[in-house]
Amino acid sequence: LMTTNGGVHILDIFDHYLSDFLLVIVGFAECICVGWAYPMAKLGREVERHTGVAYPRVFQVLVRFVTP
């Protein structure tokens, strides 16, 4: 199918839609892992250690419930 005259076009369609879908799935999985599997207290300490800014409590709610 990819060796026909329209094969490059079909390959481009597959590439476009599959890569976009995969990015959404990976982003969703990352939100779930950070929000639920990684302890929020540890995440707050890491953010404060790397940026020097305290991690607001409202971000815990955003990361766990709003983002996914």
PDB file of C-alpha atoms in Angstrom:
ATOM      1  CA  LEU A   1       0.000   0.000   0.000  1.00  0.00           C
ATOM      2  CA  MET A   2       2.809   2.435   0.797  1.00  0.00           C
ATOM      3  CA  THR A   3       4.596   1.623  -2.487  1.00  0.00           C
ATOM      4  CA  THR A   4       1.800   2.937  -4.691  1.00  0.00           C
ATOM      5  CA  ASN A   5       1.662   6.480  -6.102  1.00  0.00           C
ATOM      6  CA  GLY A   6      -0.510   7.642  -3.216  1.00  0.00           C
ATOM      7  CA  GLY A   7       1.555   5.776  -0.640  1.00  0.00           C
ATOM      8  CA  VAL A   8       3.446   8.834   0.570  1.00  0.00           C
ATOM      9  CA  HIS A   9       0.153  10.610   1.155  1.00  0.00           C
ATOM     10  CA  ILE A  10      -1.243   7.642   3.075  1.00  0.00           C
ATOM     11  CA  LEU A  11       1.969   7.421   5.107  1.00  0.00           C
ATOM     12  CA  ASP A  12       1.687  11.121   5.922  1.00  0.00           C
ATOM     13  CA  ILE A  13      -1.892  10.638   7.123  1.00  0.00           C
ATOM     14  CA  PHE A  14      -0.894   7.679   9.311  1.00  0.00           C
ATOM     15  CA  ASP A  15       2.065   9.581  10.703  1.00  0.00           C
ATOM     16  CA  HIS A  16       0.037  12.690  11.479  1.00  0.00           C
ATOM     17  CA  TYR A  17      -2.861  11.012  13.276  1.00  0.00           C
ATOM     18  CA  LEU A  18      -0.905   8.306  15.092  1.00  0.00           C
ATOM     19  CA  SER A  19       1.745  10.688  16.401  1.00  0.00           C
ATOM     20  CA  ASP A  20      -0.886  13.161  17.649  1.00  0.00           C
ATOM     21  CA  PHE A  21      -2.840  10.395  19.343  1.00  0.00           C
ATOM     22  CA  LEU A  22       0.317   9.000  20.928  1.00  0.00           C
ATOM     23  CA  LEU A  23       1.274  12.420  22.307  1.00  0.00           C
ATOM     24  CA  VAL A  24      -2.141  12.763  23.946  1.00  0.00           C
ATOM     25  CA  ILE A  25      -1.889   9.287  25.487  1.00  0.00           C
ATOM     26  CA  VAL A  26       1.639   9.889  26.812  1.00  0.00           C
ATOM     27  CA  GLY A  27       0.659  13.291  28.207  1.00  0.00           C
ATOM     28  CA  PHE A  28      -2.380  11.820  29.938  1.00  0.00           C
ATOM     29  CA  ALA A  29      -0.309   8.983  31.407  1.00  0.00           C
ATOM     30  CA  GLU A  30       2.271  11.471  32.663  1.00  0.00           C
ATOM     31  CA  CYS A  31      -0.432  13.524  34.387  1.00  0.00           C
ATOM     32  CA  ILE A  32      -1.794  10.405  36.065  1.00  0.00           C
ATOM     33  CA  CYS A  33       1.656   9.242  37.180  1.00  0.00           C
ATOM     34  CA  VAL A  34       2.693  12.607  38.583  1.00  0.00           C
ATOM     35  CA  GLY A  35      -0.695  13.330  40.136  1.00  0.00           C
ATOM     36  CA  TRP A  36      -1.382   9.987  41.750  1.00  0.00           C
ATOM     37  CA  ALA A  37       1.742   7.825  41.905  1.00  0.00           C
ATOM     38  CA  TYR A  38       4.267  10.496  42.923  1.00  0.00           C
ATOM     39  CA  PRO A  39       3.771  11.800  46.473  1.00  0.00           C
ATOM     40  CA  MET A  40       2.659  15.432  46.525  1.00  0.00           C
ATOM     41  CA  ALA A  41       4.863  16.296  49.508  1.00  0.00           C
ATOM     42  CA  LYS A  42       7.928  15.028  47.653  1.00  0.00           C
ATOM     43  CA  LEU A  43       6.885  16.878  44.498  1.00  0.00           C
ATOM     44  CA  GLY A  44       6.562  20.089  46.518  1.00  0.00           C
ATOM     45  CA  ARG A  45      10.050  19.635  47.970  1.00  0.00           C
ATOM     46  CA  GLU A  46      11.516  18.960  44.523  1.00  0.00           C
ATOM     47  CA  VAL A  47       9.885  22.041  43.012  1.00  0.00           C
ATOM     48  CA  GLU A  48      11.080  24.206  45.898  1.00  0.00           C
ATOM     49  CA  ARG A  49      14.582  22.762  45.733  1.00  0.00           C
ATOM     50  CA  HIS A  50      14.957  23.366  41.998  1.00  0.00           C
ATOM     51  CA  THR A  51      13.202  26.730  41.700  1.00  0.00           C
ATOM     52  CA  GLY A  52      13.523  28.273  45.150  1.00  0.00           C
ATOM     53  CA  VAL A  53       9.784  28.988  45.145  1.00  0.00           C
ATOM     54  CA  ALA A  54       7.369  27.289  47.534  1.00  0.00           C
ATOM     55  CA  TYR A  55       4.874  24.885  45.941  1.00  0.00           C
ATOM     56  CA  PRO A  56       1.355  26.297  46.545  1.00  0.00           C
ATOM     57  CA  ARG A  57      -1.280  23.908  47.882  1.00  0.00           C
ATOM     58  CA  VAL A  58      -3.681  24.809  45.084  1.00  0.00           C
ATOM     59  CA  PHE A  59      -1.326  23.137  42.600  1.00  0.00           C
ATOM     60  CA  GLN A  60      -1.864  19.820  44.380  1.00  0.00           C
ATOM     61  CA  VAL A  61      -5.552  20.014  43.516  1.00  0.00           C
ATOM     62  CA  LEU A  62      -4.800  21.155  39.980  1.00  0.00           C
ATOM     63  CA  VAL A  63      -2.290  18.365  39.321  1.00  0.00           C
ATOM     64  CA  ARG A  64      -4.479  15.641  40.801  1.00  0.00           C
ATOM     65  CA  PHE A  65      -7.978  16.543  39.702  1.00  0.00           C
ATOM     66  CA  VAL A  66      -8.105  19.292  37.069  1.00  0.00           C
ATOM     67  CA  THR A  67      -5.252  18.410  34.709  1.00  0.00           C
ATOM     68  CA  PRO A  68      -6.185  14.781  33.919  1.00  0.00           C
TER      69      PRO A  68
END
